[in-house]
Short mmCIF file of C-alpha atoms in Angstrom, two decimals:
data_model
loop_
_atom_site.label_atom_id
_atom_site.label_comp_id
_atom_site.label_asym_id
_atom_site.label_seq_id
_atom_site.Cartn_x
_atom_site.Cartn_y
_atom_site.Cartn_z
CA MET A 1 -83.52 -140.63 -182.09
CA SER A 2 -86.80 -142.45 -181.99
CA ALA A 3 -87.91 -140.51 -178.96
CA SER A 4 -87.74 -137.27 -180.91
CA VAL A 5 -89.75 -138.64 -183.83
CA SER A 6 -92.48 -140.68 -182.17
CA SER A 7 -95.06 -138.98 -179.96
CA PRO A 8 -95.76 -140.19 -176.39
CA LEU A 9 -98.13 -143.10 -175.92
CA LEU A 10 -100.76 -140.96 -174.21
CA LYS A 11 -100.92 -138.64 -177.22
CA ARG A 12 -101.13 -141.50 -179.70
CA ILE A 13 -104.29 -142.94 -178.09
CA PRO A 14 -107.35 -141.59 -179.98
CA PRO A 15 -109.62 -139.29 -177.96
CA GLY A 16 -112.59 -141.56 -178.71
CA LEU A 17 -110.79 -144.42 -176.98
CA TRP A 18 -110.21 -142.29 -173.88
CA THR A 19 -113.91 -141.42 -173.84
CA ALA A 20 -114.99 -145.05 -174.25
CA LEU A 21 -112.60 -146.28 -171.57
CA ALA A 22 -113.80 -143.69 -169.05
CA TRP A 23 -117.48 -144.37 -169.69
CA PHE A 24 -117.25 -148.17 -169.87
CA ALA A 25 -115.19 -148.36 -166.68
CA ALA A 26 -117.80 -146.30 -164.83
CA ALA A 27 -120.68 -148.30 -166.34
CA VAL A 28 -119.29 -151.82 -165.88
CA GLU A 29 -118.11 -151.38 -162.30
CA PRO A 30 -121.61 -151.17 -160.69
CA ILE A 31 -122.82 -154.09 -162.82
CA VAL A 32 -120.03 -156.28 -161.49
CA GLU A 33 -120.26 -155.02 -157.91
CA TYR A 34 -124.02 -154.96 -157.40
CA VAL A 35 -125.32 -157.55 -159.88
CA VAL A 36 -122.68 -160.15 -160.71
CA MET A 37 -120.91 -160.43 -157.36
CA PRO A 38 -122.60 -162.18 -154.41
CA PRO A 39 -124.72 -159.96 -152.17
CA ARG A 40 -122.88 -157.98 -149.49
CA PRO A 41 -124.06 -156.11 -146.42
CA THR A 42 -123.53 -152.78 -148.18
CA HIS A 43 -126.42 -151.27 -150.09
CA SER A 44 -126.42 -148.66 -152.88
CA LEU A 45 -129.32 -146.32 -153.59
CA ASN A 46 -127.95 -145.36 -156.99
CA PHE A 47 -127.40 -148.94 -158.14
CA PRO A 48 -130.09 -151.22 -156.62
CA ARG A 49 -129.48 -154.96 -156.97
CA ASP A 50 -132.78 -155.44 -158.74
CA GLY A 51 -132.31 -152.42 -160.94
CA LEU A 52 -131.55 -154.50 -164.05
CA ASP A 53 -133.98 -157.34 -163.43
CA SER A 54 -136.48 -156.19 -166.03
CA LEU A 55 -135.87 -156.84 -169.73
CA ASP A 56 -136.57 -153.20 -170.57
CA ALA A 57 -133.82 -152.01 -168.21
CA ARG A 58 -131.28 -154.40 -169.71
CA ALA A 59 -132.25 -153.40 -173.24
CA LEU A 60 -131.97 -149.73 -172.35
CA LEU A 61 -128.55 -150.30 -170.76
CA ALA A 62 -127.41 -152.20 -173.86
CA LEU A 63 -128.64 -149.28 -175.98
CA ALA A 64 -126.60 -146.91 -173.80
CA PHE A 65 -123.47 -148.99 -174.44
CA VAL A 66 -124.12 -148.92 -178.18
CA LEU A 67 -124.70 -145.15 -178.22
CA VAL A 68 -121.50 -144.39 -176.32
CA LEU A 69 -119.49 -146.84 -178.42
CA ALA A 70 -120.76 -145.26 -181.64
CA GLY A 71 -120.10 -141.77 -180.33
CA SER A 72 -116.57 -142.63 -179.23
CA ALA A 73 -115.78 -144.22 -182.60
CA ALA A 74 -117.02 -141.17 -184.53
CA LEU A 75 -115.63 -138.50 -182.21
CA ARG A 76 -112.70 -137.61 -184.45
CA ARG A 77 -114.70 -137.54 -187.72
CA SER A 78 -117.99 -135.95 -186.57
CA THR A 79 -117.40 -134.31 -183.23
CA THR A 80 -120.80 -132.71 -182.61
CA PRO A 81 -123.02 -135.75 -183.43
CA ALA A 82 -120.59 -138.06 -181.61
CA TYR A 83 -120.65 -135.83 -178.53
CA ALA A 84 -124.46 -135.89 -178.57
CA LEU A 85 -124.38 -139.71 -178.72
CA VAL A 86 -122.12 -139.87 -175.66
CA ILE A 87 -124.50 -137.63 -173.68
CA ALA A 88 -127.52 -139.63 -174.89
CA GLY A 89 -125.86 -142.88 -173.82
CA THR A 90 -125.10 -141.44 -170.40
CA VAL A 91 -128.72 -140.37 -169.94
CA ALA A 92 -129.98 -143.77 -171.15
CA SER A 93 -127.76 -145.49 -168.58
CA THR A 94 -129.27 -143.50 -165.71
CA VAL A 95 -132.79 -144.28 -166.94
CA ALA A 96 -131.95 -148.00 -167.09
CA TRP A 97 -130.82 -147.93 -163.44
CA ARG A 98 -133.86 -145.76 -162.52
CA GLN A 99 -131.56 -143.00 -161.25
CA ASP A 100 -132.56 -139.37 -160.81
CA GLU A 101 -128.97 -138.07 -161.17
CA ILE A 102 -125.89 -138.82 -163.24
CA PRO A 103 -123.04 -140.56 -161.36
CA PRO A 104 -119.96 -138.29 -161.35
CA LEU A 105 -117.59 -141.00 -162.58
CA GLN A 106 -119.82 -141.79 -165.53
CA PHE A 107 -120.06 -138.12 -166.47
CA LEU A 108 -116.26 -138.02 -166.72
CA ALA A 109 -116.53 -139.44 -170.26
CA VAL A 110 -118.61 -136.42 -171.30
CA ASP A 111 -115.89 -134.14 -169.90
CA VAL A 112 -113.20 -135.98 -171.89
CA ALA A 113 -115.18 -135.60 -175.12
CA LEU A 114 -115.85 -131.92 -174.37
CA CYS A 115 -112.15 -131.29 -173.73
CA TYR A 116 -111.30 -132.78 -177.13
CA ILE A 117 -113.95 -130.67 -178.89
CA ALA A 118 -112.67 -127.49 -177.24
CA ALA A 119 -109.13 -128.37 -178.35
CA ILE A 120 -109.88 -128.85 -182.07
CA ARG A 121 -113.06 -126.88 -182.82
CA SER A 122 -113.84 -123.19 -182.77
CA ARG A 123 -114.75 -121.47 -179.54
CA ARG A 124 -118.36 -121.10 -180.64
CA SER A 125 -118.73 -124.83 -181.30
CA SER A 126 -117.05 -125.81 -178.02
CA LEU A 127 -119.22 -123.38 -176.05
CA THR A 128 -122.30 -124.89 -177.68
CA ALA A 129 -121.14 -128.36 -176.63
CA ALA A 130 -120.47 -127.18 -173.07
CA SER A 131 -123.90 -125.57 -172.96
CA GLY A 132 -125.46 -128.89 -173.95
CA ALA A 133 -123.78 -130.69 -171.06
CA LEU A 134 -124.75 -127.95 -168.62
CA GLY A 135 -128.31 -128.08 -169.94
CA VAL A 136 -128.56 -131.81 -169.23
CA LEU A 137 -127.28 -131.28 -165.69
CA THR A 138 -129.79 -128.47 -165.17
CA CYS A 139 -132.64 -130.69 -166.34
CA TYR A 140 -131.69 -133.39 -163.83
CA PHE A 141 -131.43 -130.86 -161.02
CA MET A 142 -134.79 -129.22 -161.82
CA MET A 143 -136.53 -132.57 -162.30
CA ARG A 144 -135.38 -133.77 -158.88
CA LEU A 145 -136.52 -130.54 -157.24
CA LEU A 146 -139.94 -130.69 -158.90
CA MET A 147 -140.44 -134.33 -157.91
CA GLY A 148 -139.29 -133.72 -154.35
CA HIS A 149 -136.50 -136.31 -154.44
CA ASP A 150 -133.85 -134.07 -152.91
CA SER A 151 -132.03 -136.47 -150.57
CA GLY A 152 -128.80 -134.63 -149.86
CA ILE A 153 -126.07 -132.65 -151.53
CA ALA A 154 -126.84 -132.22 -155.22
CA PRO A 155 -124.00 -133.44 -157.48
CA GLU A 156 -124.98 -131.23 -160.44
CA PRO A 157 -123.04 -128.10 -159.32
CA PHE A 158 -119.86 -130.15 -158.93
CA LEU A 159 -120.41 -131.79 -162.31
CA ALA A 160 -120.98 -128.37 -163.85
CA LEU A 161 -117.62 -127.31 -162.41
CA THR A 162 -115.96 -130.29 -164.12
CA VAL A 163 -117.58 -129.21 -167.40
CA VAL A 164 -116.10 -125.73 -167.04
CA ILE A 165 -112.68 -127.15 -166.19
CA ALA A 166 -112.76 -129.53 -169.15
CA TRP A 167 -113.67 -126.68 -171.49
CA LEU A 168 -110.90 -124.44 -170.09
CA ILE A 169 -108.29 -127.18 -170.57
CA GLY A 170 -109.38 -127.87 -174.14
CA ASN A 171 -109.58 -124.17 -174.99
CA SER A 172 -106.05 -123.65 -173.61
CA VAL A 173 -104.76 -126.43 -175.85
CA HIS A 174 -106.59 -124.86 -178.81
CA GLN A 175 -105.05 -121.45 -178.15
CA ALA A 176 -101.57 -122.90 -177.70
CA ARG A 177 -101.87 -124.81 -180.98
CA ALA A 178 -103.13 -121.73 -182.83
CA HIS A 179 -100.28 -119.66 -181.40
CA THR A 180 -97.73 -122.26 -182.48
CA GLU A 181 -99.15 -122.37 -186.00
CA GLU A 182 -99.09 -118.58 -186.17
CA LEU A 183 -95.45 -118.47 -185.08
CA TYR A 184 -94.51 -121.12 -187.64
CA ALA A 185 -96.38 -119.31 -190.42
CA ARG A 186 -94.71 -116.06 -189.47
CA ALA A 187 -91.27 -117.69 -189.43
CA ALA A 188 -91.93 -119.31 -192.82
CA ALA A 189 -93.09 -115.98 -194.26
CA GLN A 190 -89.98 -114.25 -192.92
CA ALA A 191 -87.82 -117.00 -194.39
CA VAL A 192 -89.45 -116.58 -197.81
CA THR A 193 -89.07 -112.80 -197.63
CA ALA A 194 -85.43 -113.09 -196.60
CA GLU A 195 -84.83 -115.56 -199.42
CA ARG A 196 -86.37 -113.19 -201.93
CA LEU A 197 -84.17 -110.39 -200.67
CA ARG A 198 -81.15 -112.63 -201.06
CA ILE A 199 -82.21 -113.55 -204.60
CA ALA A 200 -82.64 -109.84 -205.38
CA ARG A 201 -79.13 -109.13 -204.11
CA GLU A 202 -77.74 -111.93 -206.26
CA MET A 203 -79.66 -110.57 -209.24
CA HIS A 204 -78.02 -107.23 -208.56
CA ASP A 205 -74.64 -108.96 -208.83
CA THR A 206 -75.72 -110.56 -212.09
CA VAL A 207 -76.83 -107.23 -213.54
CA ALA A 208 -73.62 -105.55 -212.43
CA HIS A 209 -71.60 -108.32 -214.07
CA SER A 210 -73.60 -108.03 -217.30
CA ILE A 211 -73.30 -104.24 -217.38
CA GLY A 212 -69.55 -104.61 -216.98
CA ILE A 213 -69.42 -106.96 -219.96
CA ILE A 214 -71.56 -104.57 -222.00
CA ALA A 215 -69.32 -101.63 -221.16
CA LEU A 216 -66.14 -103.51 -222.09
CA GLN A 217 -67.54 -104.89 -225.35
CA ALA A 218 -69.03 -101.53 -226.33
CA GLY A 219 -65.71 -99.80 -225.69
CA ALA A 220 -63.86 -102.41 -227.75
CA ALA A 221 -66.35 -102.05 -230.60
CA ALA A 222 -65.96 -98.27 -230.57
CA ARG A 223 -62.19 -98.55 -230.89
CA VAL A 224 -62.16 -101.00 -233.81
CA VAL A 225 -65.37 -100.04 -235.62
CA GLU A 226 -63.44 -98.35 -238.47
CA THR A 227 -60.41 -100.63 -238.70
CA GLN A 228 -61.94 -104.04 -237.88
CA PRO A 229 -65.67 -104.03 -238.62
CA ALA A 230 -65.98 -107.81 -238.12
CA ARG A 231 -64.64 -107.63 -234.58
CA ALA A 232 -66.84 -104.61 -233.87
CA ARG A 233 -69.90 -106.53 -235.09
CA GLU A 234 -68.96 -109.50 -232.91
CA ALA A 235 -68.57 -107.25 -229.87
CA MET A 236 -71.92 -105.60 -230.45
CA LEU A 237 -73.60 -109.00 -230.80
CA THR A 238 -72.14 -109.89 -227.42
CA VAL A 239 -73.51 -106.65 -226.02
CA GLU A 240 -76.95 -107.43 -227.43
CA LYS A 241 -76.92 -110.96 -226.03
CA ALA A 242 -75.87 -109.82 -222.55
CA GLY A 243 -78.46 -107.05 -222.56
CA ARG A 244 -81.30 -109.30 -223.67
CA GLU A 245 -80.45 -112.01 -221.12
CA THR A 246 -80.20 -109.46 -218.32
CA LEU A 247 -83.48 -107.78 -219.26
CA SER A 248 -85.20 -111.15 -219.56
CA GLY A 249 -83.96 -112.23 -216.15
CA LEU A 250 -84.98 -108.93 -214.57
CA ARG A 251 -88.43 -109.12 -216.14
CA ARG A 252 -89.06 -112.60 -214.76
CA MET A 253 -87.61 -111.75 -211.38
CA LEU A 254 -89.55 -108.52 -210.86
CA GLY A 255 -92.77 -110.03 -212.18
CA ALA A 256 -92.57 -112.79 -209.57
CA LEU A 257 -91.51 -110.51 -206.73
CA ARG A 258 -94.45 -108.16 -207.38
CA GLN A 259 -96.78 -111.04 -206.59
CA ALA A 260 -95.43 -111.28 -203.04
CA ASP A 261 -97.67 -110.31 -200.19
CA GLN A 262 -96.99 -106.63 -199.52
CA ASN A 263 -98.36 -106.99 -196.00
CA GLN A 264 -95.59 -109.35 -194.88
CA GLU A 265 -92.94 -107.64 -192.79
CA GLY A 266 -89.56 -109.29 -193.18
CA THR A 267 -86.71 -108.74 -190.78
CA GLY A 268 -84.02 -109.08 -193.43
CA GLN A 269 -82.36 -111.84 -191.40
CA ASP A 270 -81.39 -114.95 -193.30
CA HIS A 271 -81.74 -117.39 -190.36
CA GLY A 272 -78.04 -117.94 -189.93
CA ARG A 273 -77.17 -118.32 -193.58
CA ALA A 274 -74.31 -116.57 -195.28
CA PRO A 275 -75.03 -113.25 -197.03
CA ALA A 276 -75.13 -113.07 -200.79
CA SER A 277 -71.83 -113.18 -202.58
CA LEU A 278 -70.32 -109.87 -203.68
CA HIS A 279 -68.23 -111.55 -206.35
CA PRO A 280 -69.29 -111.83 -210.01
CA ALA A 281 -72.29 -114.07 -210.56
CA LEU A 282 -71.78 -117.77 -210.00
CA GLY A 283 -73.14 -120.50 -212.24
CA LEU A 284 -73.02 -124.16 -213.14
CA ALA A 285 -69.45 -123.71 -214.35
CA ASP A 286 -68.50 -123.52 -210.67
CA VAL A 287 -70.12 -126.84 -209.72
CA GLU A 288 -66.84 -128.74 -210.05
CA ARG A 289 -65.15 -126.30 -207.68
CA LEU A 290 -68.06 -126.74 -205.27
CA ALA A 291 -67.68 -130.52 -205.56
CA ALA A 292 -63.99 -130.28 -204.75
CA THR A 293 -64.75 -128.21 -201.65
CA ALA A 294 -67.38 -130.71 -200.45
CA THR A 295 -65.02 -133.62 -201.13
CA ALA A 296 -62.39 -131.94 -199.00
CA ALA A 297 -65.02 -131.68 -196.24
CA GLY A 298 -65.44 -135.47 -196.22
CA VAL A 299 -68.29 -136.14 -198.67
CA ARG A 300 -67.27 -137.21 -202.16
CA VAL A 301 -69.35 -135.34 -204.73
CA GLU A 302 -69.61 -136.72 -208.25
CA VAL A 303 -70.83 -134.43 -211.05
CA ARG A 304 -72.40 -135.88 -214.18
CA ARG A 305 -73.40 -133.70 -217.11
CA GLN A 306 -75.71 -134.98 -219.83
CA GLY A 307 -77.01 -133.43 -223.01
CA LYS A 308 -75.53 -130.67 -225.13
CA HIS A 309 -73.86 -128.15 -222.86
CA ARG A 310 -74.78 -124.57 -223.80
CA PRO A 311 -74.83 -121.15 -222.15
CA LEU A 312 -77.87 -120.46 -219.99
CA PRO A 313 -79.60 -117.22 -219.00
CA ALA A 314 -77.86 -115.69 -216.02
CA ASP A 315 -80.78 -116.05 -213.60
CA ILE A 316 -81.31 -119.72 -214.48
CA ASP A 317 -77.60 -120.46 -214.28
CA LEU A 318 -77.36 -118.78 -210.87
CA ALA A 319 -80.51 -120.44 -209.49
CA ALA A 320 -79.35 -123.90 -210.59
CA PHE A 321 -75.99 -123.37 -208.94
CA ARG A 322 -77.56 -122.18 -205.68
CA ILE A 323 -79.89 -125.19 -205.60
CA VAL A 324 -76.96 -127.55 -206.11
CA GLN A 325 -75.00 -125.66 -203.46
CA GLU A 326 -77.80 -125.86 -200.90
CA SER A 327 -78.44 -129.56 -201.61
CA VAL A 328 -74.76 -130.48 -201.34
CA THR A 329 -74.46 -128.46 -198.15
CA ASN A 330 -77.41 -130.35 -196.63
CA ALA A 331 -75.82 -133.66 -197.66
CA VAL A 332 -72.54 -132.69 -196.00
CA ARG A 333 -74.12 -131.42 -192.78
CA HIS A 334 -77.13 -133.64 -192.20
CA SER A 335 -77.23 -136.79 -194.32
CA GLY A 336 -74.34 -138.72 -192.80
CA ALA A 337 -73.54 -140.07 -196.29
CA ASP A 338 -70.02 -140.46 -197.63
CA SER A 339 -70.92 -139.62 -201.25
CA CYS A 340 -73.32 -137.44 -203.20
CA LEU A 341 -74.32 -137.45 -206.88
CA VAL A 342 -75.09 -134.28 -208.86
CA ARG A 343 -76.74 -134.76 -212.28
CA LEU A 344 -77.08 -131.88 -214.73
CA GLU A 345 -79.08 -132.68 -217.86
CA TYR A 346 -79.36 -130.07 -220.61
CA ARG A 347 -82.60 -130.78 -222.44
CA ALA A 348 -84.13 -129.02 -225.44
CA ASP A 349 -86.39 -126.72 -223.43
CA GLU A 350 -85.36 -127.19 -219.80
CA LEU A 351 -82.53 -127.88 -217.40
CA ALA A 352 -82.89 -130.89 -215.08
CA VAL A 353 -80.93 -130.87 -211.82
CA GLU A 354 -80.82 -133.81 -209.41
CA VAL A 355 -78.83 -134.09 -206.19
CA SER A 356 -79.06 -137.40 -204.35
CA ASP A 357 -77.34 -139.19 -201.47
CA ARG A 358 -77.81 -142.40 -199.53
CA GLY A 359 -77.48 -141.05 -196.04
CA LYS A 360 -79.82 -141.33 -193.06
CA GLY A 361 -80.75 -137.64 -192.77
CA GLY A 362 -81.19 -134.71 -195.08
CA GLY A 363 -84.94 -134.38 -194.76
CA THR A 364 -87.98 -135.79 -193.10
CA GLY A 365 -90.67 -134.56 -195.41
CA THR A 366 -91.62 -134.40 -199.04
CA ASP A 367 -91.98 -131.22 -201.05
CA THR A 368 -93.38 -131.16 -204.55
CA GLY A 369 -94.73 -128.61 -206.97
CA THR A 370 -93.92 -125.14 -208.15
CA GLY A 371 -93.80 -123.41 -204.84
CA THR A 372 -97.13 -124.39 -203.32
CA GLY A 373 -96.07 -127.46 -201.35
CA THR A 374 -94.61 -127.78 -197.92
CA GLY A 375 -91.43 -129.42 -196.90
CA THR A 376 -89.41 -130.06 -193.83
CA GLY A 377 -85.82 -130.94 -193.24
CA THR A 378 -83.79 -132.17 -190.36
CA ASP A 379 -83.28 -128.58 -189.35
CA THR A 380 -85.78 -125.73 -189.69
CA GLY A 381 -86.73 -126.55 -193.26
CA TYR A 382 -85.70 -123.13 -194.61
CA GLY A 383 -83.26 -124.75 -197.07
CA LEU A 384 -86.11 -126.44 -198.89
CA ILE A 385 -88.15 -123.25 -198.72
CA GLY A 386 -85.34 -121.32 -200.40
CA MET A 387 -84.88 -123.87 -203.17
CA ARG A 388 -88.62 -124.06 -203.74
CA GLU A 389 -88.84 -120.26 -203.90
CA ARG A 390 -86.05 -120.05 -206.48
CA THR A 391 -87.74 -122.68 -208.60
CA ALA A 392 -91.12 -120.95 -208.35
CA LEU A 393 -89.65 -117.61 -209.44
CA LEU A 394 -88.41 -119.28 -212.64
CA ARG A 395 -91.68 -121.22 -213.16
CA GLY A 396 -89.99 -124.56 -212.65
CA ASP A 397 -90.89 -127.82 -210.89
CA PHE A 398 -89.37 -128.75 -207.54
CA THR A 399 -89.42 -132.10 -205.73
CA ALA A 400 -87.61 -133.08 -202.55
CA GLY A 401 -88.02 -136.05 -200.26
CA PRO A 402 -86.62 -139.36 -199.01
CA ARG A 403 -85.66 -141.93 -201.63
CA PRO A 404 -87.36 -145.36 -201.59
CA GLY A 405 -84.01 -147.12 -201.20
CA GLY A 406 -82.74 -144.73 -198.55
CA GLY A 407 -81.20 -141.30 -198.67
CA PHE A 408 -82.59 -138.02 -199.94
CA LEU A 409 -83.30 -136.65 -203.41
CA VAL A 410 -83.71 -133.09 -204.66
CA ALA A 411 -84.99 -132.86 -208.26
CA VAL A 412 -85.54 -129.58 -210.10
CA ARG A 413 -86.63 -128.79 -213.65
CA LEU A 414 -86.06 -125.22 -214.84
CA PRO A 415 -87.57 -124.17 -218.20
CA ILE A 416 -85.16 -122.47 -220.59
CA PRO A 417 -86.72 -119.57 -222.56
CA THR A 418 -86.72 -120.06 -226.32
CA MET A 419 -84.58 -117.78 -228.45
CA THR A 420 -86.45 -114.84 -229.96
CA GLU A 421 -86.43 -114.06 -233.67
CA ALA A 422 -84.28 -110.97 -233.11
CA GLU A 423 -81.65 -113.09 -231.33
CA GLU A 424 -81.72 -115.68 -234.12
CA LYS A 425 -81.14 -112.98 -236.74
CA ALA A 426 -78.36 -111.44 -234.68
CA ARG A 427 -76.64 -114.82 -234.34
CA ALA A 428 -76.98 -115.39 -238.07
CA ILE A 429 -75.18 -112.17 -239.01
#
């Protein structure tokens, strides 16, 4: 379990630490071998034993250590200035030793920093950084040729090859990361589109149910309009109420769906979820039946209702039920809890829905807001996306995340539209 959550040790080490370790190892080794240790028969032209005898050389080498340490520490925050400090420290080290070329091992730190820049920055920035390293190598090569110090095979072409390889590795990581983000964004967009299609299908069921009620009540009113005017008036008031609620729900639904990105191409697949119900519209009246089904599956679901229970608009009633259904389903499948609590609070101007459990799963991220946040679950996270999308379409507030004492909590607040003056007059008749 922990292996899937925590990243490998090599990935958890900051890139600045890798750079500092590579440079310091290459810089300290010749000091120990050719200065600290007793003299040996071997002799090094790059690191003479008296190379650090002067105070200026030691001060310059100390400055090189400081520059590289500062650059490594700031590599993640300010990549370009930090990279320049690493190169400057490398050059200062060669000047302190009175070298006319950069030792390959010491230049490895520059390659590590360049690889990190190519992995996180744009291609233009990484190419600029690579050009800087190649420019320094070119300067060393030209300076040695002009001074006539060519004593063998020049290391600059090989170091230039390491620069190219470091840039290619970092650029490959950058492209792979960008491709992964694109795939995830596309999958999330398809999930949102599929969820909106499912909501539209459920709204179709709601409208069909309301039209059926209107037809029945209108027919009953027509039959008794002359003999029983009171019953006819009551039936027509029911027709008016159903029509207004349906129109209000359609207006809110279509207004939100028009704001969707028309350029997104959905596949219509619902990522393994069941298709919309073809039965009459569900609502919070069916929560107890849902709780009984979940209890039979092994997770005891307790339903608590608070406030004055009253009829809700069809789209709000359906959305609240679907949110409870999705949350309870996640608790049954992923949380590992043996119980789940569903709270429904009818307030003056809104409906508050909370579904909580004390299991070990159910979500690994936090999602807050009115549809602008991000959230992840133990699976693909599309359950939270669907609930957030429903809440956003109704201009509500959605919060989901782990509870401080353990478990997972889904909290939703859905505003209830106020009754219009025409509805108040109709109810008063």
